[in-house]
PDB file of C-alpha atoms and ligand atoms in Angstrom:
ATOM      1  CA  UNK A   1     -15.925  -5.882 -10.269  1.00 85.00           C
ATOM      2  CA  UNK A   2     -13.334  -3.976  -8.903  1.00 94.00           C
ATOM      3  CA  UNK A   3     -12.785  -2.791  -5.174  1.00 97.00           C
ATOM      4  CA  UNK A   4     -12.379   0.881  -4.653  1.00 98.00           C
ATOM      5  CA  UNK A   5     -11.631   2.994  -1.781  1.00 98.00           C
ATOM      6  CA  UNK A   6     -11.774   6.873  -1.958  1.00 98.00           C
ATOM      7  CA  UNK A   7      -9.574   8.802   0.617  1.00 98.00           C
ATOM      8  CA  UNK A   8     -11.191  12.501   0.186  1.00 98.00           C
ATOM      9  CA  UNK A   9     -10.221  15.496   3.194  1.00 97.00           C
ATOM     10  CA  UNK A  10      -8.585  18.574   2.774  1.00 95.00           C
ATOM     11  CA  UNK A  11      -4.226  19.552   2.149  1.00 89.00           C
ATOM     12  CA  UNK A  12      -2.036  17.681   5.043  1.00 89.00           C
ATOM     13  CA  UNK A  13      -4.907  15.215   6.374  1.00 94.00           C
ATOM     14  CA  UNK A  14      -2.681  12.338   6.048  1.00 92.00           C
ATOM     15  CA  UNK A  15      -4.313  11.084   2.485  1.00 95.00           C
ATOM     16  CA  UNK A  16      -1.509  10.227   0.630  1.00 93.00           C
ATOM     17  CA  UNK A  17       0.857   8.112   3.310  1.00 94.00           C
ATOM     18  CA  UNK A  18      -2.375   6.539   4.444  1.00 97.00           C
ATOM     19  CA  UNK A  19      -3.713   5.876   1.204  1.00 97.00           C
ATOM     20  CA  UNK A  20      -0.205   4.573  -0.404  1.00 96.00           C
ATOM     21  CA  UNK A  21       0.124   1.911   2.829  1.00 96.00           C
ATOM     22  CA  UNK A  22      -3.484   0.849   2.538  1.00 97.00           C
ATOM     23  CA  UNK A  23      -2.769  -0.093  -0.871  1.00 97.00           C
ATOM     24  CA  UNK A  24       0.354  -1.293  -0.255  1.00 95.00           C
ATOM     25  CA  UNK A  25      -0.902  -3.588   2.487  1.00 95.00           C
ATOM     26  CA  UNK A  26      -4.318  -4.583   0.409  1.00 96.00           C
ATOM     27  CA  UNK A  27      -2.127  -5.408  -3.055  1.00 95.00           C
ATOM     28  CA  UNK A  28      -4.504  -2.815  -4.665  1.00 96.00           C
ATOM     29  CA  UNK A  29      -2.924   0.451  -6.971  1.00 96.00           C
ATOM     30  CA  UNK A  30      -2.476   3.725  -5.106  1.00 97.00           C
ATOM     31  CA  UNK A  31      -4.366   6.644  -7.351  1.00 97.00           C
ATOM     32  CA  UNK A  32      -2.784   9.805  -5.970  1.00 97.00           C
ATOM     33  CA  UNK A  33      -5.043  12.384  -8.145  1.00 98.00           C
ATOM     34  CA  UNK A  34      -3.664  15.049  -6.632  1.00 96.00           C
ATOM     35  CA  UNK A  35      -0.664  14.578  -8.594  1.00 97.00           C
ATOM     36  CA  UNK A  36      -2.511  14.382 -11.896  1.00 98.00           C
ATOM     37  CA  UNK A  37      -3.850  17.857 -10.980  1.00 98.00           C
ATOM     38  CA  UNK A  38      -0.520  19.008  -9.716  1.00 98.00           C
ATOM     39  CA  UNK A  39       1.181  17.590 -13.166  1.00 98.00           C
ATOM     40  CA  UNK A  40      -1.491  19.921 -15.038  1.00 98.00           C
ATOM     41  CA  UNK A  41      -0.767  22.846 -12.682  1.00 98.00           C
ATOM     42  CA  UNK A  42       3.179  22.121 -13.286  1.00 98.00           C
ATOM     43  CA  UNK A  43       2.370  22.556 -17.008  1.00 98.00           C
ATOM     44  CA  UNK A  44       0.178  25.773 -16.856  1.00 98.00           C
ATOM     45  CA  UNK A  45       3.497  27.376 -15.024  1.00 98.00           C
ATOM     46  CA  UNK A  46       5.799  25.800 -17.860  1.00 98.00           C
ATOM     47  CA  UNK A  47       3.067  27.968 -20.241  1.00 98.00           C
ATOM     48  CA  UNK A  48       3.056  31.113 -18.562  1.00 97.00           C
ATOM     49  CA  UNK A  49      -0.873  30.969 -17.840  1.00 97.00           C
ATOM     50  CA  UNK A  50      -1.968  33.479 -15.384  1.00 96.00           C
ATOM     51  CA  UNK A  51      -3.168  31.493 -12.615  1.00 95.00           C
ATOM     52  CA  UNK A  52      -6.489  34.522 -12.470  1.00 94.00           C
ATOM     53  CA  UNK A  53      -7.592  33.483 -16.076  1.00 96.00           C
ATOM     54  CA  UNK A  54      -9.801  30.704 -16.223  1.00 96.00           C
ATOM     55  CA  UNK A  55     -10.356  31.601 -20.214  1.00 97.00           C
ATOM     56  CA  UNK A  56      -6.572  30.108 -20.503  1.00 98.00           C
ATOM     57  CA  UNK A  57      -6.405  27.644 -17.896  1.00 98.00           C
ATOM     58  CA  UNK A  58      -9.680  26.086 -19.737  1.00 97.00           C
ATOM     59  CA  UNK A  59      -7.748  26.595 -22.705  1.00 97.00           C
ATOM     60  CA  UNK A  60      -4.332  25.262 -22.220  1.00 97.00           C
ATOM     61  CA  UNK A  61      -5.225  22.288 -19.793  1.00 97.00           C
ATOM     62  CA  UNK A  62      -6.194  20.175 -23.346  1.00 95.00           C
ATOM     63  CA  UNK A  63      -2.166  20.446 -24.431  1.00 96.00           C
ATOM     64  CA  UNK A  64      -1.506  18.942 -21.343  1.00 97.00           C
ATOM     65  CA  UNK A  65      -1.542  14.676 -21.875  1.00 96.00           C
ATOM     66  CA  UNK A  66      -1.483  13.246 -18.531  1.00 97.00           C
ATOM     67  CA  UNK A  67      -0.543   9.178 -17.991  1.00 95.00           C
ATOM     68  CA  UNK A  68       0.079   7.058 -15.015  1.00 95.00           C
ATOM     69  CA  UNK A  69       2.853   4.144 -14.691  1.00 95.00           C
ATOM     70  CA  UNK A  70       3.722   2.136 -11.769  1.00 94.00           C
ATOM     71  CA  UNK A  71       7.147   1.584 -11.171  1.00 92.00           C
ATOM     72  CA  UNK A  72       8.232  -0.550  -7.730  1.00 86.00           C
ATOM     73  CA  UNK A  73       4.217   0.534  -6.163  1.00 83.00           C
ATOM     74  CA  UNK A  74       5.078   3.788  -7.554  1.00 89.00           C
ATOM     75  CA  UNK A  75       3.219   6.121  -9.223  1.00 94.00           C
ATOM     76  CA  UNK A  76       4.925   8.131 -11.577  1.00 97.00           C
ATOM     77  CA  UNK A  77       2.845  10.764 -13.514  1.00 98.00           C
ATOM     78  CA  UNK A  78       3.896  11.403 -16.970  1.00 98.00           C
ATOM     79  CA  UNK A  79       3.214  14.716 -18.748  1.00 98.00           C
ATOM     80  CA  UNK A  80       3.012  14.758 -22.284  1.00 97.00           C
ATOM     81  CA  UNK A  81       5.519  11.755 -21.795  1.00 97.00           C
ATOM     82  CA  UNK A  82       8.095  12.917 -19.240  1.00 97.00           C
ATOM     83  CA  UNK A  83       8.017  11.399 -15.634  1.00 98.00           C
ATOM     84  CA  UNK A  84       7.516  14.863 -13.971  1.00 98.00           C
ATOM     85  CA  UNK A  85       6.796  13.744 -10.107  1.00 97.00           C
ATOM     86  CA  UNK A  86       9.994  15.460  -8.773  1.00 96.00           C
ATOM     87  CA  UNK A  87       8.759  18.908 -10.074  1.00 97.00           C
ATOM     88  CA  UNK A  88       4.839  18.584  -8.804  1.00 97.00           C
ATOM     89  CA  UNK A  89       5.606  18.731  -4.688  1.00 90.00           C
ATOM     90  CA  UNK A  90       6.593  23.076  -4.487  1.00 88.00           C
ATOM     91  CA  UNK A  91       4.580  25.329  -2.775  1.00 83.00           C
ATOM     92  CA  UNK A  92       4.456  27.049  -6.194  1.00 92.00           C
ATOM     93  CA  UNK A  93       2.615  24.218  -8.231  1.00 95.00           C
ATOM     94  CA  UNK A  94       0.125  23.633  -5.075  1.00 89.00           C
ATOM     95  CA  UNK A  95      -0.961  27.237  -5.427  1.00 89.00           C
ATOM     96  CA  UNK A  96      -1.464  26.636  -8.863  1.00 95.00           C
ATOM     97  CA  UNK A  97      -3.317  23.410  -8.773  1.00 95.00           C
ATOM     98  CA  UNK A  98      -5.747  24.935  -6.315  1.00 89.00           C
ATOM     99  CA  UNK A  99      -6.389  27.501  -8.504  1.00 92.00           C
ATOM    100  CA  UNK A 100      -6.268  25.832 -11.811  1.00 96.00           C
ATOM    101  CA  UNK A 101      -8.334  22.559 -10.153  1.00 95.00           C
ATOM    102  CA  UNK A 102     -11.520  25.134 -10.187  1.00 93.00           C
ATOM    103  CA  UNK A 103     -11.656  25.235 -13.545  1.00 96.00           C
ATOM    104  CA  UNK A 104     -14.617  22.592 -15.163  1.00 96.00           C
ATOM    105  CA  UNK A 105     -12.284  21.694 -18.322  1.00 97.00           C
ATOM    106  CA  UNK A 106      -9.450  20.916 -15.995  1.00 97.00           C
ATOM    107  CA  UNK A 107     -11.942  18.304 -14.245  1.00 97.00           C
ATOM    108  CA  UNK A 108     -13.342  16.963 -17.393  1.00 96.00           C
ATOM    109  CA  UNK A 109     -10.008  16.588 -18.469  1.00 95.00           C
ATOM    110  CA  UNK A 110      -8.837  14.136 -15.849  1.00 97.00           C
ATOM    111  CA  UNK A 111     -12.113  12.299 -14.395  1.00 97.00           C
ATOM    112  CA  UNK A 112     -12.096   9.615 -17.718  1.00 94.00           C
ATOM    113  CA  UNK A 113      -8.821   8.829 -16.630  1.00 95.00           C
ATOM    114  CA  UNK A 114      -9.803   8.182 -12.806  1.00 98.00           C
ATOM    115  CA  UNK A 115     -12.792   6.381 -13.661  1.00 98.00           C
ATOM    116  CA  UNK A 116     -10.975   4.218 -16.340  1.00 96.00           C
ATOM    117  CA  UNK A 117      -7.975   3.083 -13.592  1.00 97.00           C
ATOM    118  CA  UNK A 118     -10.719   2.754 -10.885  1.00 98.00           C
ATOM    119  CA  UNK A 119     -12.432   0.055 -13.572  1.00 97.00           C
ATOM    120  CA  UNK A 120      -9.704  -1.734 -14.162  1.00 96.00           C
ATOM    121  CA  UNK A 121      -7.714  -2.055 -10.818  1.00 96.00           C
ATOM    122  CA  UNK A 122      -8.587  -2.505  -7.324  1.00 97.00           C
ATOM    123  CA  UNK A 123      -7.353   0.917  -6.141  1.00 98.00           C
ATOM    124  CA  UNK A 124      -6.812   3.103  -3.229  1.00 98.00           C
ATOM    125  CA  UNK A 125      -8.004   6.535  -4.418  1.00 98.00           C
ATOM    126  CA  UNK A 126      -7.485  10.034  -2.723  1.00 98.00           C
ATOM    127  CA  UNK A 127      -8.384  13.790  -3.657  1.00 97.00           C
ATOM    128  CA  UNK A 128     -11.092  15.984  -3.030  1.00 95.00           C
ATOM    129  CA  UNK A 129     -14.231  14.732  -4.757  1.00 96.00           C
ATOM    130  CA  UNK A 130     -13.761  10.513  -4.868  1.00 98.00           C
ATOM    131  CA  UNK A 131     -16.219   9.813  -2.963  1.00 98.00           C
ATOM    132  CA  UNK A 132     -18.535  12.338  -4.124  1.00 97.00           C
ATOM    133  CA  UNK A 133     -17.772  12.645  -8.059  1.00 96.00           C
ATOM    134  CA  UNK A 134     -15.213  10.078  -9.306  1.00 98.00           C
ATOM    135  CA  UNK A 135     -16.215   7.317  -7.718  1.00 98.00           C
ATOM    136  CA  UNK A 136     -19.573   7.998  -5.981  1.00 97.00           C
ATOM    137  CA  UNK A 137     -20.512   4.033  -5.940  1.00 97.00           C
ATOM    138  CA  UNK A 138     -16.824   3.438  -4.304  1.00 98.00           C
ATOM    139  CA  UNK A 139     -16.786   0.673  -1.937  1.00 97.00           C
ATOM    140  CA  UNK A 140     -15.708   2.063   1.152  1.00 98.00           C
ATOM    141  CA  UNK A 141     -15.420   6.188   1.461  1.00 98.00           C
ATOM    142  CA  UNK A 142     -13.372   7.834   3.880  1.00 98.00           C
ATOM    143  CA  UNK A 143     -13.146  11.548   4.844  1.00 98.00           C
ATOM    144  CA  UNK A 144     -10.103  11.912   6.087  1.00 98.00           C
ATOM    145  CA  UNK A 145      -9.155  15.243   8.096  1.00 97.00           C
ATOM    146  CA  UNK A 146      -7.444  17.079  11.195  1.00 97.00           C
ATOM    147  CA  UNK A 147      -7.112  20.594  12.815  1.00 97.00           C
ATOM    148  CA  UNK A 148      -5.822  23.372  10.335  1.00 96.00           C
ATOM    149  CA  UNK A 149      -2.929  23.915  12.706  1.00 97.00           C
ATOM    150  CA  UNK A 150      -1.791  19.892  13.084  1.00 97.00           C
ATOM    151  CA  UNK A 151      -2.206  19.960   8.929  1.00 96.00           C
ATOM    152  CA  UNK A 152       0.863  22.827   8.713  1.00 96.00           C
ATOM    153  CA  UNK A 153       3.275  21.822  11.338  1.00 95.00           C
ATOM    154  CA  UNK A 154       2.607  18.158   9.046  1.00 92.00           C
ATOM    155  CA  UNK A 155       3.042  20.067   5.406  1.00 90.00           C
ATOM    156  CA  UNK A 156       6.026  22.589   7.448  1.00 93.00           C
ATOM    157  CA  UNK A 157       8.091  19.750   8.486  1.00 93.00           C
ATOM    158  CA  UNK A 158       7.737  17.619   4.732  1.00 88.00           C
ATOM    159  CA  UNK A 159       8.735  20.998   3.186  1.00 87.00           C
ATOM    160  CA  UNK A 160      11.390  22.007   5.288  1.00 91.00           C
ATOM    161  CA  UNK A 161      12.884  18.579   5.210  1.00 91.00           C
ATOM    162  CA  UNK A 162      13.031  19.046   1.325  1.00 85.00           C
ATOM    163  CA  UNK A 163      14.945  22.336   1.443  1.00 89.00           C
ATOM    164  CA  UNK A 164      12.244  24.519   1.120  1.00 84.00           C
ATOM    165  CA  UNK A 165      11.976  27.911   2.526  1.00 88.00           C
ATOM    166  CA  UNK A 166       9.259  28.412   4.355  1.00 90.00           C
ATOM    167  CA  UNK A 167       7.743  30.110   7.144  1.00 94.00           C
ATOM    168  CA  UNK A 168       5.414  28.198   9.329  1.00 96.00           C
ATOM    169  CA  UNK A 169       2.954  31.107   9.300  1.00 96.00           C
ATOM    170  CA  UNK A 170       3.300  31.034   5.669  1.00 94.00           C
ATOM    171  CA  UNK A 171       2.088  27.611   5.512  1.00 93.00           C
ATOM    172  CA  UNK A 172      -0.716  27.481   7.410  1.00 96.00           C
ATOM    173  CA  UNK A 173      -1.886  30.761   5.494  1.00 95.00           C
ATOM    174  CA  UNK A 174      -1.636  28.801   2.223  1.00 90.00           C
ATOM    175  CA  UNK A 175      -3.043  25.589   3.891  1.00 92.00           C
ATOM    176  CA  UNK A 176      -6.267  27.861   4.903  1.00 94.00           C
ATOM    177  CA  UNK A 177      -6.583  29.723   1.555  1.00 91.00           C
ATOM    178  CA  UNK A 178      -6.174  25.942  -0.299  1.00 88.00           C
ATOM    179  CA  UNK A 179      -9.577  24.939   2.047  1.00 92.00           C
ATOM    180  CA  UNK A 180     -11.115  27.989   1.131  1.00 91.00           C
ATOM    181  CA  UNK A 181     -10.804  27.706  -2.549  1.00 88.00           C
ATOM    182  CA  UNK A 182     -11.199  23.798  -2.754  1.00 89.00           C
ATOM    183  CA  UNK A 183     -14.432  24.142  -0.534  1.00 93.00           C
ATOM    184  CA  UNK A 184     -16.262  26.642  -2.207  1.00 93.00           C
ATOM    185  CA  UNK A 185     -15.381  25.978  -5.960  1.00 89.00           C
ATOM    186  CA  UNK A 186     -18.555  25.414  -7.826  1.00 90.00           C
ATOM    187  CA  UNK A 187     -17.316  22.425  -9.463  1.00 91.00           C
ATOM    188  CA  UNK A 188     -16.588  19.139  -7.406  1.00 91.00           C
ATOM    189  CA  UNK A 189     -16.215  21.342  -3.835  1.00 92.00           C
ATOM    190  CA  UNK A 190     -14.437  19.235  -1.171  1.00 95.00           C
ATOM    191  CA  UNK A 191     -16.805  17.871   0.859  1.00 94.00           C
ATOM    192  CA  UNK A 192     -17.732  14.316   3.085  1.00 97.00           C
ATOM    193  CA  UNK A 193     -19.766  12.308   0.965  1.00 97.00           C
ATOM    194  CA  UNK A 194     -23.047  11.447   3.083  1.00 97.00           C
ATOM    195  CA  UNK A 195     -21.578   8.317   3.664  1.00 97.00           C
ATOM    196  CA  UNK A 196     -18.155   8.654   3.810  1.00 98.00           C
ATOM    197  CA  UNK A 197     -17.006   7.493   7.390  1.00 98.00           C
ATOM    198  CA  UNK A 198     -15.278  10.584   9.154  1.00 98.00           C
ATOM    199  CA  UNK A 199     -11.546  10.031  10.632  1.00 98.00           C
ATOM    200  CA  UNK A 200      -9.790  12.926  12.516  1.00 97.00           C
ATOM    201  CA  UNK A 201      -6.380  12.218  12.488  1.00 95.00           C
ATOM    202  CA  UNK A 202      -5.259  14.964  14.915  1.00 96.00           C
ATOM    203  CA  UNK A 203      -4.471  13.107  17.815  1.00 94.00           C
ATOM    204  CA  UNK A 204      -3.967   9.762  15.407  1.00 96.00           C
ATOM    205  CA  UNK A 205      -1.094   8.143  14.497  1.00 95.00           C
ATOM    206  CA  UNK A 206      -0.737   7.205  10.778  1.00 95.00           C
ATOM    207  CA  UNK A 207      -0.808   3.400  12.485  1.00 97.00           C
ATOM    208  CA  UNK A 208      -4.140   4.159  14.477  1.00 97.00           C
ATOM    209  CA  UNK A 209      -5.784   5.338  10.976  1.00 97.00           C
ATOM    210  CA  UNK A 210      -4.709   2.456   8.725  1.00 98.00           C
ATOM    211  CA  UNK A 211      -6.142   0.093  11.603  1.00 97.00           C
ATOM    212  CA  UNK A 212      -9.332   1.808  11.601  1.00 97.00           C
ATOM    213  CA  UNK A 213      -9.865   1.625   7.714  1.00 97.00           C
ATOM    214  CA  UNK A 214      -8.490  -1.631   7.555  1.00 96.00           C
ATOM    215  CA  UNK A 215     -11.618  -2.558  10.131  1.00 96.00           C
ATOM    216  CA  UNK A 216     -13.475  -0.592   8.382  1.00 96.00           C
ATOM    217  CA  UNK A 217     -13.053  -2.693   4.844  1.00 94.00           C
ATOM    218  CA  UNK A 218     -13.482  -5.895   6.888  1.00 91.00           C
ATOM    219  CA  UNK A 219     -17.075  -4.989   8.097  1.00 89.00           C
ATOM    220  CA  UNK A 220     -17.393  -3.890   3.980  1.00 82.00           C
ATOM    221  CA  UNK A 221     -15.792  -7.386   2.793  1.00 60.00           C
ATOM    222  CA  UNK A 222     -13.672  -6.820  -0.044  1.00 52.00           C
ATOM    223  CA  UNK A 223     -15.972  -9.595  -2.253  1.00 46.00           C
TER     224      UNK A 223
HETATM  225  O1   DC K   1      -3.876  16.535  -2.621  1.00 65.98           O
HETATM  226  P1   DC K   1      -2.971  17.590  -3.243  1.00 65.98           P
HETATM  227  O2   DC K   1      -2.538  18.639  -2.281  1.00 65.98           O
HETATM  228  O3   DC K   1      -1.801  16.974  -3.958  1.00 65.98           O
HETATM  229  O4   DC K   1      -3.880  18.316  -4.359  1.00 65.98           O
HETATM  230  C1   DC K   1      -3.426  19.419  -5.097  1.00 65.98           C
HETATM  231  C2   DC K   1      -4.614  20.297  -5.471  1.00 65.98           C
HETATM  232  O5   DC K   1      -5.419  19.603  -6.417  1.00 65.98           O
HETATM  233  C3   DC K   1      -5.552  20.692  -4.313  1.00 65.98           C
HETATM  234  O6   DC K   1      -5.488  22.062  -3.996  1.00 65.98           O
HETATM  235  C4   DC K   1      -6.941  20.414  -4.807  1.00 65.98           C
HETATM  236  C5   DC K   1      -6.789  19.750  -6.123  1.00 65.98           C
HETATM  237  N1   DC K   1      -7.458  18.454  -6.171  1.00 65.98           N
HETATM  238  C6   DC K   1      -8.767  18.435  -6.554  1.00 65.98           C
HETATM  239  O7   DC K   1      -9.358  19.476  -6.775  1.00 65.98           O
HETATM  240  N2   DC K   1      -9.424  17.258  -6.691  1.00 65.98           N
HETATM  241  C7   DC K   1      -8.803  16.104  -6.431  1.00 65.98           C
HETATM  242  N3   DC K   1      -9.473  14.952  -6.580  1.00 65.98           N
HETATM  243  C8   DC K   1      -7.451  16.100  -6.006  1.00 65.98           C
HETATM  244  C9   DC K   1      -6.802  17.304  -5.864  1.00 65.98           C
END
């Protein structure tokens, strides 16, 4: 059987570098599903859906084939064949895939290809509902999370450092919206499995986090 972690906590916790070194350092796949609901949120915009109608999103999100390859670690998403992880990371396409990720179709339309990778592969999995829906017999479940405030200057700085124009106000606005919406969706709300172990990463270095899950899996055992 395979070993599965789920990394679940709200935008700019830390999930994806400490998920991708975790898996790096266990030799298990890093599932960034994020991505895959980014990829599907890149496509609605492509379409001209109206992020407001939920009638199209459920409509649309079938046309929208979503794969996963693994090139060097890598994950590369493909959409409807094309490698599209340069476009998914704009302020743009995370607006849309908070919006669009409400939507029950859109989740349906992704969670056979989580569960499939998850029984195939020891992985490292992060989002919003591993622990909870994905994966709720994962081996080890971590809620990963940190102030609103240390989440934007973290999200500010990776944006700014890819060109982006931003405002720092701006950013925490969007980061507090993104909560909103991913916590009180209907379907699959963000929230800490019962037992998920809780890490703050405020005052944490990304070092100091992938010691304590790494301490964590040894008092699991990975047999
Ligand atoms: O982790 P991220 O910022 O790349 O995720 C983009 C959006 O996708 C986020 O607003 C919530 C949604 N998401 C989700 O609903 N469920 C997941 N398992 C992963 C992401």
């Amino acid at each position: 059987m395979s070993f599965n972690i789920a990394i679940d906590g709200p935008a700019g916790a830390g999930k994806s570098t400490i998920a991708r070194k975790a898996a790096e350092m266990l030799g298990f796949i890093y599932v960034d599903t994020g991505a895959m609901y980014r990829a599907i949120a890149y496509y609605l915009l492509k379409e001209g859906i109206d992020p407001d109608n939920t009638e199209a999103i459920a409509a649309a999100c079938t046309g929208a084939d979503i794969e996963i390859r693994y090139e060097d670690g890598e994950q590369i998403v493909l959409l409807n064949g094309e490698n599209v992880n340069s476009y998914i990371r704009t302020e743009e396409v995370s607006i849309m895939a908070s919006r669009s990720s409400a939507v029950p179709e859109v989740r349906q339309h992704l969670l056979e290809l989580q569960r499939s990778l998850a029984r195939t592969h020891d992985t490292v999995m992060d989002g919003r509902d591993i622990g909870t829906t994905v994966l709720p017999d994962a081996s080890l479940k971590i809620y990963l999370t940190a102030s609103d405030e240390v989440r934007a200057d973290r999200r500010y700085a990776e944006l700014k450092e890819k060109g982006e124009q931003v405002s720092y106000e701006d950013v925490l606005k969007d980061i507090r919206e993104r909560d909103e919406r991913d916590m009180n969706r209907s379907v699959s709300p963000l929230r800490r499995a019962d037992d998920a172990h809780l890490i703050d990463s405020s005052y944490m270095t990304p070092e100091e986090v992938l010691l304590e899950i790494m301490s964590l899996i040894s008092s699991t055992g990975t047999e």
